[in-house]
PDB file of C-alpha atoms and ligand atoms in Angstrom:
ATOM      1  CA  LEU A 921      -9.044   3.190  33.846  1.00 45.00           C
ATOM      2  CA  LEU A 922      -7.940   3.691  30.273  1.00 49.00           C
ATOM      3  CA  ALA A 923      -6.254   6.998  31.001  1.00 48.00           C
ATOM      4  CA  GLY A 924      -2.958   7.323  29.213  1.00 47.00           C
ATOM      5  CA  CYS A 925      -3.496   4.242  27.138  1.00 52.00           C
ATOM      6  CA  GLY A 926      -4.753   6.185  24.132  1.00 52.00           C
ATOM      7  CA  LYS A 927      -7.330   3.603  23.136  1.00 62.00           C
ATOM      8  CA  SER A 928     -10.890   3.184  24.189  1.00 71.00           C
ATOM      9  CA  ASP A 929     -13.567   0.622  23.483  1.00 81.00           C
ATOM     10  CA  ASP A 930     -15.532   2.791  21.094  1.00 94.00           C
ATOM     11  CA  VAL A 931     -12.549   3.646  18.898  1.00 97.00           C
ATOM     12  CA  LEU A 932     -11.041   1.421  16.233  1.00 98.00           C
ATOM     13  CA  VAL A 933      -7.490   2.443  15.369  1.00 98.00           C
ATOM     14  CA  VAL A 934      -6.298   1.804  11.845  1.00 98.00           C
ATOM     15  CA  GLY A 935      -2.639   2.089  10.927  1.00 98.00           C
ATOM     16  CA  THR A 936      -1.573   3.275   7.498  1.00 98.00           C
ATOM     17  CA  ASN A 937       1.258   4.854   5.562  1.00 98.00           C
ATOM     18  CA  ALA A 938      -0.477   7.747   3.851  1.00 97.00           C
ATOM     19  CA  ALA A 939       1.904   8.133   0.927  1.00 96.00           C
ATOM     20  CA  PHE A 940       0.232   5.680  -1.382  1.00 97.00           C
ATOM     21  CA  PRO A 941      -2.414   7.384  -3.500  1.00 96.00           C
ATOM     22  CA  PRO A 942      -5.205   6.536  -4.290  1.00 97.00           C
ATOM     23  CA  PHE A 943      -5.308   4.048  -1.402  1.00 98.00           C
ATOM     24  CA  GLU A 944      -4.123   6.483   1.294  1.00 98.00           C
ATOM     25  CA  TYR A 945      -2.729   9.969   1.068  1.00 97.00           C
ATOM     26  CA  VAL A 946      -2.679  13.242   2.925  1.00 96.00           C
ATOM     27  CA  GLY A 947      -4.924  15.836   1.355  1.00 89.00           C
ATOM     28  CA  GLY A 948      -8.345  17.409   1.637  1.00 76.00           C
ATOM     29  CA  GLN A 949      -9.233  21.052   2.242  1.00 79.00           C
ATOM     30  CA  SER A 950      -7.133  21.399   5.365  1.00 83.00           C
ATOM     31  CA  GLY A 951      -4.234  19.639   3.671  1.00 81.00           C
ATOM     32  CA  ASP A 952      -3.722  17.333   6.617  1.00 86.00           C
ATOM     33  CA  GLU A 953      -6.618  14.955   6.280  1.00 93.00           C
ATOM     34  CA  ILE A 954      -5.899  11.299   5.528  1.00 97.00           C
ATOM     35  CA  LYS A 955      -8.035  10.102   2.657  1.00 96.00           C
ATOM     36  CA  GLY A 956      -8.274   7.322   0.102  1.00 98.00           C
ATOM     37  CA  PHE A 957      -9.875   4.047  -0.905  1.00 98.00           C
ATOM     38  CA  ASP A 958      -8.479   2.111   2.081  1.00 98.00           C
ATOM     39  CA  ILE A 959      -9.586   4.845   4.472  1.00 98.00           C
ATOM     40  CA  ASP A 960     -13.161   4.769   3.148  1.00 98.00           C
ATOM     41  CA  LEU A 961     -13.237   0.981   3.508  1.00 98.00           C
ATOM     42  CA  ALA A 962     -11.795   1.309   7.028  1.00 98.00           C
ATOM     43  CA  LYS A 963     -14.481   3.859   7.945  1.00 98.00           C
ATOM     44  CA  GLN A 964     -17.193   1.403   6.977  1.00 98.00           C
ATOM     45  CA  ILE A 965     -15.442  -1.391   8.901  1.00 98.00           C
ATOM     46  CA  ALA A 966     -15.441   0.802  12.027  1.00 98.00           C
ATOM     47  CA  LYS A 967     -19.042   1.875  11.489  1.00 97.00           C
ATOM     48  CA  ASP A 968     -20.238  -1.722  11.188  1.00 97.00           C
ATOM     49  CA  ALA A 969     -18.345  -2.571  14.378  1.00 95.00           C
ATOM     50  CA  GLY A 970     -20.167   0.305  16.119  1.00 95.00           C
ATOM     51  CA  LYS A 971     -16.934   2.263  16.544  1.00 97.00           C
ATOM     52  CA  THR A 972     -15.317   5.514  15.503  1.00 96.00           C
ATOM     53  CA  LEU A 973     -12.288   5.245  13.249  1.00 98.00           C
ATOM     54  CA  LYS A 974      -8.992   6.804  14.288  1.00 97.00           C
ATOM     55  CA  VAL A 975      -6.218   6.858  11.683  1.00 97.00           C
ATOM     56  CA  GLU A 976      -2.565   6.528  12.715  1.00 98.00           C
ATOM     57  CA  ASN A 977      -0.114   7.490   9.970  1.00 97.00           C
ATOM     58  CA  MET A 978       3.298   5.851  10.259  1.00 97.00           C
ATOM     59  CA  LYS A 979       6.193   4.381   8.310  1.00 97.00           C
ATOM     60  CA  PHE A 980       5.166   1.374   6.246  1.00 98.00           C
ATOM     61  CA  ASP A 981       7.779  -0.864   7.824  1.00 97.00           C
ATOM     62  CA  SER A 982       6.507  -0.017  11.354  1.00 97.00           C
ATOM     63  CA  LEU A 983       2.936  -1.147  10.732  1.00 98.00           C
ATOM     64  CA  ILE A 984       3.211  -4.833  11.654  1.00 98.00           C
ATOM     65  CA  VAL A 985       5.177  -4.035  14.835  1.00 98.00           C
ATOM     66  CA  ALA A 986       2.551  -1.422  15.802  1.00 98.00           C
ATOM     67  CA  LEU A 987      -0.195  -3.990  15.190  1.00 98.00           C
ATOM     68  CA  ASN A 988       1.412  -6.723  17.246  1.00 97.00           C
ATOM     69  CA  SER A 989       2.191  -4.362  20.118  1.00 97.00           C
ATOM     70  CA  GLY A 990      -1.474  -3.305  20.273  1.00 97.00           C
ATOM     71  CA  LYS A 991      -0.820   0.306  19.213  1.00 98.00           C
ATOM     72  CA  ILE A 992      -3.236  -0.124  16.299  1.00 98.00           C
ATOM     73  CA  ASP A 993      -6.151  -2.528  15.769  1.00 98.00           C
ATOM     74  CA  PHE A 994      -5.702  -3.211  12.068  1.00 98.00           C
ATOM     75  CA  ILE A 995      -3.667  -2.201   9.035  1.00 98.00           C
ATOM     76  CA  ALA A 996      -5.207  -0.650   5.921  1.00 98.00           C
ATOM     77  CA  SER A 997      -2.233   0.270   3.780  1.00 98.00           C
ATOM     78  CA  GLY A 998      -2.385  -1.430   0.393  1.00 98.00           C
ATOM     79  CA  MET A 999      -0.566  -4.249   2.104  1.00 98.00           C
ATOM     80  CA  THR A1000       0.037  -7.298  -0.067  1.00 98.00           C
ATOM     81  CA  ILE A1001      -0.869 -10.647   1.420  1.00 98.00           C
ATOM     82  CA  THR A1002       2.384 -12.631   1.579  1.00 98.00           C
ATOM     83  CA  ALA A1003       3.331 -15.904   3.270  1.00 98.00           C
ATOM     84  CA  GLU A1004       6.113 -14.102   5.153  1.00 97.00           C
ATOM     85  CA  ARG A1005       3.699 -11.584   6.665  1.00 98.00           C
ATOM     86  CA  GLN A1006       1.140 -14.306   7.364  1.00 98.00           C
ATOM     87  CA  ALA A1007       3.630 -15.759   9.834  1.00 98.00           C
ATOM     88  CA  ASN A1008       3.040 -12.648  11.974  1.00 98.00           C
ATOM     89  CA  VAL A1009      -0.474 -11.404  11.204  1.00 98.00           C
ATOM     90  CA  ASN A1010      -3.807 -12.538   9.840  1.00 98.00           C
ATOM     91  CA  PHE A1011      -5.121 -11.057   6.613  1.00 98.00           C
ATOM     92  CA  SER A1012      -8.698 -10.372   5.593  1.00 98.00           C
ATOM     93  CA  GLU A1013     -10.069 -11.675   2.326  1.00 98.00           C
ATOM     94  CA  PRO A1014      -8.244  -9.911  -0.519  1.00 98.00           C
ATOM     95  CA  TYR A1015      -9.860  -6.574  -1.413  1.00 98.00           C
ATOM     96  CA  TYR A1016      -7.771  -5.406  -4.381  1.00 98.00           C
ATOM     97  CA  GLU A1017      -5.584  -6.992  -7.053  1.00 98.00           C
ATOM     98  CA  ALA A1018      -2.417  -5.161  -8.063  1.00 98.00           C
ATOM     99  CA  THR A1019       1.030  -5.816  -9.460  1.00 98.00           C
ATOM    100  CA  GLN A1020       4.428  -4.168  -9.499  1.00 98.00           C
ATOM    101  CA  VAL A1021       5.394  -1.886 -12.387  1.00 98.00           C
ATOM    102  CA  VAL A1022       8.618  -0.191 -13.389  1.00 98.00           C
ATOM    103  CA  LEU A1023       8.928   3.596 -13.625  1.00 98.00           C
ATOM    104  CA  VAL A1024      11.780   5.115 -15.633  1.00 98.00           C
ATOM    105  CA  ASN A1025      12.641   8.472 -17.126  1.00 98.00           C
ATOM    106  CA  LYS A1026      10.888   8.885 -20.476  1.00 97.00           C
ATOM    107  CA  ASP A1027      14.078   8.788 -22.536  1.00 96.00           C
ATOM    108  CA  ASN A1028      15.091   5.378 -21.129  1.00 97.00           C
ATOM    109  CA  ASP A1029      14.460   2.769 -23.844  1.00 96.00           C
ATOM    110  CA  SER A1030      16.555  -0.001 -22.319  1.00 96.00           C
ATOM    111  CA  ILE A1031      13.813  -1.982 -20.524  1.00 98.00           C
ATOM    112  CA  HIS A1032      11.467  -4.405 -22.307  1.00 97.00           C
ATOM    113  CA  THR A1033      11.623  -7.643 -20.311  1.00 97.00           C
ATOM    114  CA  LEU A1034      12.446  -8.787 -16.782  1.00 97.00           C
ATOM    115  CA  GLU A1035      15.924  -9.676 -18.087  1.00 97.00           C
ATOM    116  CA  ASP A1036      16.566  -5.986 -18.751  1.00 98.00           C
ATOM    117  CA  ILE A1037      16.125  -4.894 -15.130  1.00 98.00           C
ATOM    118  CA  LYS A1038      18.857  -7.227 -13.868  1.00 98.00           C
ATOM    119  CA  GLY A1039      21.682  -5.342 -12.164  1.00 98.00           C
ATOM    120  CA  LYS A1040      19.980  -1.973 -12.585  1.00 98.00           C
ATOM    121  CA  HIS A1041      19.932   0.577  -9.749  1.00 98.00           C
ATOM    122  CA  PHE A1042      16.468   0.365  -8.157  1.00 98.00           C
ATOM    123  CA  ALA A1043      14.688   2.785  -5.827  1.00 98.00           C
ATOM    124  CA  VAL A1044      11.899   1.293  -3.707  1.00 98.00           C
ATOM    125  CA  GLN A1045       9.843   1.927  -0.586  1.00 97.00           C
ATOM    126  CA  LEU A1046      11.410   0.272   2.463  1.00 97.00           C
ATOM    127  CA  GLY A1047       9.792  -2.970   3.616  1.00 97.00           C
ATOM    128  CA  THR A1048       7.445  -3.308   0.663  1.00 98.00           C
ATOM    129  CA  THR A1049       7.034  -6.237  -1.701  1.00 98.00           C
ATOM    130  CA  ALA A1050       8.937  -4.125  -4.262  1.00 98.00           C
ATOM    131  CA  ASP A1051      11.832  -3.905  -1.810  1.00 98.00           C
ATOM    132  CA  ILE A1052      11.791  -7.674  -1.234  1.00 97.00           C
ATOM    133  CA  MET A1053      11.306  -8.581  -4.897  1.00 97.00           C
ATOM    134  CA  SER A1054      13.983  -6.240  -6.200  1.00 98.00           C
ATOM    135  CA  LYS A1055      16.608  -8.424  -4.493  1.00 98.00           C
ATOM    136  CA  LYS A1056      15.908 -11.087  -7.130  1.00 97.00           C
ATOM    137  CA  TYR A1057      17.140  -8.745  -9.822  1.00 98.00           C
ATOM    138  CA  THR A1058      19.859  -6.586  -8.336  1.00 98.00           C
ATOM    139  CA  GLN A1059      22.089  -5.832  -5.362  1.00 97.00           C
ATOM    140  CA  ASN A1060      21.896  -2.158  -6.182  1.00 98.00           C
ATOM    141  CA  ILE A1061      18.843  -0.959  -4.248  1.00 98.00           C
ATOM    142  CA  THR A1062      18.145   2.317  -2.476  1.00 98.00           C
ATOM    143  CA  ALA A1063      15.155   2.087  -0.120  1.00 98.00           C
ATOM    144  CA  PHE A1064      13.157   5.119   1.040  1.00 97.00           C
ATOM    145  CA  ASN A1065      10.406   5.578   3.604  1.00 95.00           C
ATOM    146  CA  THR A1066       7.978   6.632   0.884  1.00 95.00           C
ATOM    147  CA  GLY A1067       7.463   5.821  -2.768  1.00 95.00           C
ATOM    148  CA  PHE A1068       7.404   9.558  -3.384  1.00 94.00           C
ATOM    149  CA  GLU A1069      11.048   9.869  -2.291  1.00 96.00           C
ATOM    150  CA  ALA A1070      11.968   6.925  -4.527  1.00 97.00           C
ATOM    151  CA  ILE A1071      10.352   8.747  -7.459  1.00 97.00           C
ATOM    152  CA  MET A1072      12.234  11.964  -6.641  1.00 96.00           C
ATOM    153  CA  GLU A1073      15.458   9.969  -6.805  1.00 97.00           C
ATOM    154  CA  LEU A1074      14.495   8.720 -10.259  1.00 98.00           C
ATOM    155  CA  LYS A1075      13.595  12.215 -11.448  1.00 96.00           C
ATOM    156  CA  ASN A1076      17.035  13.355 -10.297  1.00 96.00           C
ATOM    157  CA  SER A1077      18.522  10.450 -12.305  1.00 96.00           C
ATOM    158  CA  LYS A1078      20.216   9.012  -9.212  1.00 98.00           C
ATOM    159  CA  VAL A1079      18.695   5.579  -9.932  1.00 98.00           C
ATOM    160  CA  ASP A1080      17.657   3.737 -13.121  1.00 98.00           C
ATOM    161  CA  LEU A1081      14.171   2.766 -12.099  1.00 98.00           C
ATOM    162  CA  VAL A1082      11.530   2.636  -9.396  1.00 98.00           C
ATOM    163  CA  LEU A1083       9.655  -0.573  -8.655  1.00 98.00           C
ATOM    164  CA  PHE A1084       6.243   0.369  -7.276  1.00 98.00           C
ATOM    165  CA  ASP A1085       2.642  -0.830  -7.043  1.00 98.00           C
ATOM    166  CA  SER A1086       0.628  -0.224 -10.214  1.00 97.00           C
ATOM    167  CA  GLU A1087      -2.047   2.212  -8.997  1.00 97.00           C
ATOM    168  CA  PRO A1088       0.183   4.543  -6.961  1.00 97.00           C
ATOM    169  CA  ALA A1089       2.672   4.448  -9.853  1.00 97.00           C
ATOM    170  CA  ALA A1090      -0.069   5.533 -12.282  1.00 96.00           C
ATOM    171  CA  ASN A1091      -1.114   8.207  -9.815  1.00 95.00           C
ATOM    172  CA  TYR A1092       2.403   9.695  -9.521  1.00 93.00           C
ATOM    173  CA  LEU A1093       2.919   9.340 -13.265  1.00 94.00           C
ATOM    174  CA  ALA A1094      -0.071  11.583 -13.944  1.00 93.00           C
ATOM    175  CA  LYS A1095       1.783  14.375 -12.080  1.00 92.00           C
ATOM    176  CA  ASN A1096       5.194  13.587 -13.562  1.00 94.00           C
ATOM    177  CA  PRO A1097       4.977  13.521 -17.375  1.00 93.00           C
ATOM    178  CA  GLU A1098       8.764  13.221 -17.629  1.00 96.00           C
ATOM    179  CA  LEU A1099       8.429   9.622 -16.388  1.00 97.00           C
ATOM    180  CA  LYS A1100       6.929   6.537 -18.016  1.00 97.00           C
ATOM    181  CA  MET A1101       5.555   3.236 -16.807  1.00 98.00           C
ATOM    182  CA  ILE A1102       6.677  -0.151 -18.074  1.00 98.00           C
ATOM    183  CA  LYS A1103       4.551  -3.214 -17.399  1.00 98.00           C
ATOM    184  CA  LEU A1104       6.602  -6.386 -17.096  1.00 98.00           C
ATOM    185  CA  ASP A1105       5.640  -9.913 -16.192  1.00 96.00           C
ATOM    186  CA  PHE A1106       5.412  -9.459 -12.414  1.00 97.00           C
ATOM    187  CA  PRO A1107       3.049 -11.683 -10.403  1.00 97.00           C
ATOM    188  CA  ALA A1108      -0.366 -10.512  -9.216  1.00 98.00           C
ATOM    189  CA  GLU A1109      -0.477  -9.170  -5.658  1.00 98.00           C
ATOM    190  CA  PHE A1110      -3.575  -9.100  -3.479  1.00 98.00           C
ATOM    191  CA  TYR A1111      -4.107  -6.446  -0.833  1.00 98.00           C
ATOM    192  CA  GLY A1112      -5.604  -7.438   2.499  1.00 98.00           C
ATOM    193  CA  PHE A1113      -6.320  -5.755   5.825  1.00 98.00           C
ATOM    194  CA  ALA A1114      -4.010  -7.117   8.513  1.00 98.00           C
ATOM    195  CA  VAL A1115      -5.226  -7.990  11.998  1.00 98.00           C
ATOM    196  CA  SER A1116      -3.409  -9.377  15.029  1.00 98.00           C
ATOM    197  CA  LYS A1117      -3.616 -13.162  15.325  1.00 98.00           C
ATOM    198  CA  GLU A1118      -5.163 -12.501  18.739  1.00 96.00           C
ATOM    199  CA  GLN A1119      -8.186 -10.686  17.260  1.00 96.00           C
ATOM    200  CA  PRO A1120     -10.156 -13.304  15.283  1.00 97.00           C
ATOM    201  CA  GLU A1121     -13.438 -11.487  15.972  1.00 97.00           C
ATOM    202  CA  LEU A1122     -12.184  -8.273  14.417  1.00 97.00           C
ATOM    203  CA  LEU A1123     -10.982 -10.264  11.394  1.00 98.00           C
ATOM    204  CA  ALA A1124     -14.421 -11.859  11.027  1.00 98.00           C
ATOM    205  CA  SER A1125     -16.116  -8.478  11.279  1.00 97.00           C
ATOM    206  CA  ILE A1126     -13.795  -6.971   8.618  1.00 98.00           C
ATOM    207  CA  ASN A1127     -14.549  -9.873   6.257  1.00 98.00           C
ATOM    208  CA  LYS A1128     -18.255  -9.446   6.907  1.00 98.00           C
ATOM    209  CA  THR A1129     -18.119  -5.751   6.000  1.00 98.00           C
ATOM    210  CA  LEU A1130     -16.110  -6.505   2.845  1.00 98.00           C
ATOM    211  CA  ALA A1131     -18.569  -9.182   1.715  1.00 98.00           C
ATOM    212  CA  LYS A1132     -21.503  -6.864   2.387  1.00 98.00           C
ATOM    213  CA  MET A1133     -19.907  -3.944   0.528  1.00 98.00           C
ATOM    214  CA  LYS A1134     -19.146  -6.166  -2.466  1.00 97.00           C
ATOM    215  CA  ALA A1135     -22.687  -7.516  -2.525  1.00 98.00           C
ATOM    216  CA  ASP A1136     -24.482  -4.168  -2.214  1.00 97.00           C
ATOM    217  CA  GLY A1137     -22.334  -2.265  -4.731  1.00 97.00           C
ATOM    218  CA  GLN A1138     -20.717   0.065  -2.196  1.00 97.00           C
ATOM    219  CA  TYR A1139     -17.322  -1.498  -2.865  1.00 98.00           C
ATOM    220  CA  GLN A1140     -17.620  -0.840  -6.613  1.00 97.00           C
ATOM    221  CA  THR A1141     -18.770   2.727  -5.936  1.00 98.00           C
ATOM    222  CA  LEU A1142     -15.581   3.335  -3.935  1.00 98.00           C
ATOM    223  CA  VAL A1143     -13.423   1.749  -6.661  1.00 97.00           C
ATOM    224  CA  SER A1144     -14.945   4.110  -9.225  1.00 97.00           C
ATOM    225  CA  ALA A1145     -14.611   7.111  -6.951  1.00 97.00           C
ATOM    226  CA  HIS A1146     -10.975   6.512  -6.050  1.00 97.00           C
ATOM    227  CA  ILE A1147      -9.334   4.341  -8.658  1.00 95.00           C
ATOM    228  CA  LYS A1148     -10.844   4.235 -12.141  1.00 75.00           C
TER     229      LYS A1148
HETATM  230  N1  LIG B 880       1.725  -3.554  -1.723  1.00 96.71           N
HETATM  231  C1  LIG B 880       3.040  -3.271  -1.271  1.00 96.71           C
HETATM  232  C2  LIG B 880       3.370  -4.070  -0.048  1.00 96.71           C
HETATM  233  O1  LIG B 880       2.551  -4.615   0.582  1.00 96.71           O
HETATM  234  C3  LIG B 880       3.260  -1.797  -0.989  1.00 96.71           C
HETATM  235  C4  LIG B 880       2.321  -1.187  -0.010  1.00 96.71           C
HETATM  236  C5  LIG B 880       2.741   0.211   0.400  1.00 96.71           C
HETATM  237  N2  LIG B 880       1.678   0.847   1.093  1.00 96.71           N
HETATM  238  C6  LIG B 880       1.737   2.104   1.584  1.00 96.71           C
HETATM  239  N3  LIG B 880       0.672   2.590   2.132  1.00 96.71           N
HETATM  240  N4  LIG B 880       2.810   2.817   1.484  1.00 96.71           N
HETATM  241  O2  LIG B 880       4.503  -4.177   0.325  1.00 96.71           O
END
């Protein structure tokens, strides 16, 4: 009966954009495995629901459409809980606190406060909170499908700065010593797993797994393994 539909009852499909280390990235021995903090949390969510996890890698700005068309069951993609997104999806309890940071080339000494980024040429990942927030500071924004491409643009000095989430920024910085990170007074952002508004039971089961993992130390073990 389910032939051709691509989904079955014993599979839970998670959507992600695997260009956001350490939360989700392509790597592993084969070089094509999707790994990361979010993926490990998602695996436990599926396990507790008695299902096998299937990971669908896609563009970040396609995730909510894929969720609401039933192509995926939930989103695990370092997605910040925002009021705008909450109009279209439900979010789990927050599972990670982050913020935006600025990346510049090391010789750039022009940025010390939020005032200093006004009117600068930004590179961002399309559809992210960085993309949305950058509009407060400038009209001059180039948006890419991945943060990695935004960083390449900065390395090639085609833009002044990249606005990006703190942990992935730190992760890319470690591989790009010609760049530096500047922490400005950006608001805290909280990541949540997104679920269709029509799936309250899945949302409850995700929250249950999160609460359990926080209580039994498994959550902290994953933080240490992936992030700090
Ligand atoms: N936290 C930011 C947002 O929600 C960026 C997330 C990007 N995630 C990714 N897997 N590329 O907009």
